Amino acid sequence: MTRESGTDGVGGVQARIPRQSAQEPGGRPPFLTDNDARLSAELAAVVSGARRRAVRDGDRQIDTAHLLHSLLESDPEVRDLFAAEPQFSRLLGYLVQRSIGYGLRWQGTVEDSGAVPVVTETEGFSPLAAGAMEYACARAARRGGGPARGIDLLAAIVVDPQARAVEVLGRAGIDAGGVFTQVDRRLHRSI
């Protein structure tokens, strides 16, 4: 069987969340692939987990709530930040129930605060999630050029009050601004 362009190689079925092309419009290198050198191995695993979660949830794009859920599942440093939160189990409950209740109103809509240009669906990420990935890489570069870590992405997804991750945190009783402050403190201690 020959593989048709734009298919996943399984009977001509289109991938729900396609991978990045070799070059984005405007000359920027792709940044949302699992093997991006700007991402730590842990963060690449988070992106893969978020992609699987989006597909399983029937969502067309990875959004910041997918990223938050995957960070909490896969990244011990991020999970450690929330361990002292009395609302941590409530937060996990909201994220787990996304596909059966809480997040159903998000299906078929694009997560976008209007702060960044609309990202096409072929990139596989909501505009806010794509912006968060860029922000995480920029934070890591400012810190010394190492790859972005999960904690960089956590800081990135809590800075926009329109992010779905911020909404979920708020519903769980966790202040996104407080999370950002904790991340900054932790990063400054580790420098």
Tab-separated table of C-alpha atoms in Angstrom:
chain	number	residue	atom	x	y	z
A	1	MET	CA	0.000	0.000	0.000
A	2	THR	CA	1.402	3.389	-0.898
A	3	ARG	CA	1.040	6.268	1.465
A	4	GLU	CA	-0.991	9.182	0.173
A	5	SER	CA	0.119	12.693	0.962
A	6	GLY	CA	-1.563	13.971	4.141
A	7	THR	CA	-2.623	10.573	5.411
A	8	ASP	CA	-1.380	8.565	8.319
A	9	GLY	CA	-0.645	5.456	6.277
A	10	VAL	CA	-3.616	3.504	7.604
A	11	GLY	CA	-6.123	3.147	4.816
A	12	GLY	CA	-5.940	6.788	3.785
A	13	VAL	CA	-7.289	8.034	7.143
A	14	GLN	CA	-6.413	11.637	7.935
A	15	ALA	CA	-4.610	12.187	11.240
A	16	ARG	CA	-6.824	14.093	13.676
A	17	ILE	CA	-3.993	16.279	14.951
A	18	PRO	CA	-1.388	16.475	12.189
A	19	ARG	CA	2.290	16.933	12.869
A	20	GLN	CA	4.109	20.126	11.919
A	21	SER	CA	5.433	20.550	8.420
A	22	ALA	CA	9.165	20.983	7.911
A	23	GLN	CA	8.856	24.756	7.818
A	24	GLU	CA	6.162	27.080	9.128
A	25	PRO	CA	4.920	29.987	7.041
A	26	GLY	CA	7.075	33.035	7.653
A	27	GLY	CA	10.341	31.106	7.831
A	28	ARG	CA	10.133	30.087	11.515
A	29	PRO	CA	11.279	26.573	12.329
A	30	PRO	CA	8.588	24.201	13.580
A	31	PHE	CA	8.372	24.029	17.351
A	32	LEU	CA	5.544	21.710	18.158
A	33	THR	CA	7.038	18.377	17.259
A	34	ASP	CA	7.889	15.750	19.824
A	35	ASN	CA	11.561	15.742	18.845
A	36	ASP	CA	12.171	19.515	18.916
A	37	ALA	CA	15.663	20.220	20.286
A	38	ARG	CA	14.278	23.206	22.219
A	39	LEU	CA	12.234	20.829	24.418
A	40	SER	CA	13.621	18.664	27.197
A	41	ALA	CA	12.879	14.951	26.878
A	42	GLU	CA	10.316	15.322	29.665
A	43	LEU	CA	8.550	18.187	27.906
A	44	ALA	CA	8.528	16.288	24.604
A	45	ALA	CA	6.766	13.453	26.474
A	46	VAL	CA	4.250	15.990	27.809
A	47	VAL	CA	3.508	17.185	24.265
A	48	SER	CA	3.012	13.582	23.105
A	49	GLY	CA	0.698	12.927	26.042
A	50	ALA	CA	-1.313	16.070	25.340
A	51	ARG	CA	-1.639	15.049	21.689
A	52	ARG	CA	-2.957	11.601	22.678
A	53	ARG	CA	-5.365	13.165	25.180
A	54	ALA	CA	-6.742	15.588	22.560
A	55	VAL	CA	-7.328	12.749	20.109
A	56	ARG	CA	-8.958	10.595	22.777
A	57	ASP	CA	-11.192	13.505	23.864
A	58	GLY	CA	-12.280	14.091	20.269
A	59	ASP	CA	-10.756	17.580	20.181
A	60	ARG	CA	-9.352	19.012	16.973
A	61	GLN	CA	-6.532	20.866	18.712
A	62	ILE	CA	-4.334	20.507	21.752
A	63	ASP	CA	-5.245	23.263	24.178
A	64	THR	CA	-3.724	24.536	27.419
A	65	ALA	CA	-5.931	22.247	29.534
A	66	HIS	CA	-4.552	19.216	27.643
A	67	LEU	CA	-1.047	20.513	28.310
A	68	LEU	CA	-1.782	21.105	32.010
A	69	HIS	CA	-3.226	17.605	32.405
A	70	SER	CA	-0.244	16.034	30.671
A	71	LEU	CA	2.183	18.110	32.780
A	72	LEU	CA	0.530	16.903	35.978
A	73	GLU	CA	0.655	13.290	34.792
A	74	SER	CA	4.177	13.262	33.362
A	75	ASP	CA	6.352	15.892	35.003
A	76	PRO	CA	7.412	15.296	38.635
A	77	GLU	CA	8.674	18.880	39.022
A	78	VAL	CA	5.278	20.301	38.030
A	79	ARG	CA	3.376	17.760	40.103
A	80	ASP	CA	5.553	18.690	43.089
A	81	LEU	CA	4.464	22.332	42.774
A	82	PHE	CA	0.843	21.292	43.229
A	83	ALA	CA	1.412	18.617	45.887
A	84	ALA	CA	0.905	21.084	48.752
A	85	GLU	CA	-2.313	22.463	47.228
A	86	PRO	CA	-5.342	21.221	49.173
A	87	GLN	CA	-7.335	21.500	45.919
A	88	PHE	CA	-4.957	19.271	43.920
A	89	SER	CA	-7.322	16.290	43.816
A	90	ARG	CA	-10.162	18.597	42.787
A	91	LEU	CA	-8.001	19.920	39.936
A	92	LEU	CA	-7.247	16.392	38.747
A	93	GLY	CA	-10.942	15.569	38.943
A	94	TYR	CA	-11.840	18.464	36.656
A	95	LEU	CA	-9.168	17.485	34.168
A	96	VAL	CA	-10.114	13.794	34.158
A	97	GLN	CA	-13.801	14.597	33.660
A	98	ARG	CA	-13.129	16.921	30.753
A	99	SER	CA	-14.184	14.421	28.103
A	100	ILE	CA	-17.385	13.429	29.897
A	101	GLY	CA	-18.633	16.677	31.323
A	102	TYR	CA	-16.775	19.831	32.178
A	103	GLY	CA	-14.907	20.310	28.900
A	104	LEU	CA	-17.712	19.319	26.537
A	105	ARG	CA	-18.606	22.961	25.940
A	106	TRP	CA	-15.105	23.480	24.553
A	107	GLN	CA	-15.459	20.843	21.845
A	108	GLY	CA	-15.612	22.348	18.393
A	109	THR	CA	-14.298	25.725	19.579
A	110	VAL	CA	-10.834	27.230	19.303
A	111	GLU	CA	-9.007	28.355	22.433
A	112	ASP	CA	-7.927	31.878	21.560
A	113	SER	CA	-7.644	35.034	23.628
A	114	GLY	CA	-7.107	37.219	20.575
A	115	ALA	CA	-3.595	38.085	21.767
A	116	VAL	CA	-1.899	36.005	19.071
A	117	PRO	CA	-2.788	35.458	15.413
A	118	VAL	CA	-5.118	32.554	14.759
A	119	VAL	CA	-3.189	29.354	14.200
A	120	THR	CA	-4.479	27.039	11.526
A	121	GLU	CA	-5.840	23.679	12.568
A	122	THR	CA	-3.127	21.878	10.612
A	123	GLU	CA	-0.614	22.862	13.258
A	124	GLY	CA	-2.551	20.814	15.801
A	125	PHE	CA	-2.429	23.337	18.660
A	126	SER	CA	-4.831	26.043	19.748
A	127	PRO	CA	-3.449	29.559	19.325
A	128	LEU	CA	-2.951	29.845	23.093
A	129	ALA	CA	-1.218	26.457	23.354
A	130	ALA	CA	1.077	27.321	20.430
A	131	GLY	CA	1.902	30.648	22.060
A	132	ALA	CA	2.561	28.903	25.373
A	133	MET	CA	5.035	26.548	23.702
A	134	GLU	CA	6.887	29.519	22.199
A	135	TYR	CA	6.828	31.362	25.540
A	136	ALA	CA	8.223	28.281	27.330
A	137	CYS	CA	11.098	28.051	24.832
A	138	ALA	CA	11.802	31.786	25.191
A	139	ARG	CA	11.875	31.482	29.023
A	140	ALA	CA	14.363	28.634	28.756
A	141	ALA	CA	16.531	30.620	26.319
A	142	ARG	CA	16.596	33.621	28.676
A	143	ARG	CA	17.583	31.318	31.516
A	144	GLY	CA	20.671	30.112	29.719
A	145	GLY	CA	19.746	28.378	26.506
A	146	GLY	CA	18.914	24.912	27.779
A	147	PRO	CA	15.837	23.113	26.542
A	148	ALA	CA	12.433	24.179	27.830
A	149	ARG	CA	11.199	22.166	30.791
A	150	GLY	CA	7.723	21.376	31.989
A	151	ILE	CA	7.920	24.126	34.570
A	152	ASP	CA	8.571	26.634	31.761
A	153	LEU	CA	5.416	25.442	30.019
A	154	LEU	CA	3.439	25.630	33.259
A	155	ALA	CA	4.462	29.287	33.643
A	156	ALA	CA	3.486	29.898	30.039
A	157	ILE	CA	-0.001	28.421	30.287
A	158	VAL	CA	-0.966	30.323	33.434
A	159	VAL	CA	-0.079	33.843	32.230
A	160	ASP	CA	-3.089	34.284	29.929
A	161	PRO	CA	-6.352	34.649	31.863
A	162	GLN	CA	-8.260	33.391	28.788
A	163	ALA	CA	-6.451	30.036	28.802
A	164	ARG	CA	-8.574	26.969	29.465
A	165	ALA	CA	-5.927	25.783	31.908
A	166	VAL	CA	-6.414	28.987	33.922
A	167	GLU	CA	-10.177	28.415	33.909
A	168	VAL	CA	-9.737	24.857	35.194
A	169	LEU	CA	-7.313	26.024	37.886
A	170	GLY	CA	-9.790	28.700	38.977
A	171	ARG	CA	-12.673	26.215	39.120
A	172	ALA	CA	-10.517	24.005	41.321
A	173	GLY	CA	-9.793	26.954	43.622
A	174	ILE	CA	-6.149	27.401	42.601
A	175	ASP	CA	-4.910	30.906	41.774
A	176	ALA	CA	-3.026	30.939	38.453
A	177	GLY	CA	-1.054	34.032	39.528
A	178	GLY	CA	0.104	32.174	42.621
A	179	VAL	CA	1.190	29.245	40.464
A	180	PHE	CA	3.220	31.610	38.268
A	181	THR	CA	4.894	33.108	41.356
A	182	GLN	CA	5.783	29.627	42.653
A	183	VAL	CA	7.299	28.703	39.284
A	184	ASP	CA	9.429	31.859	39.228
A	185	ARG	CA	10.656	31.222	42.782
A	186	ARG	CA	11.559	27.633	41.947
A	187	LEU	CA	13.382	28.606	38.743
A	188	HIS	CA	15.375	31.329	40.467
A	189	ARG	CA	16.454	28.865	43.198
A	190	SER	CA	17.661	26.376	40.579
A	191	ILE	CA	19.786	28.882	38.631
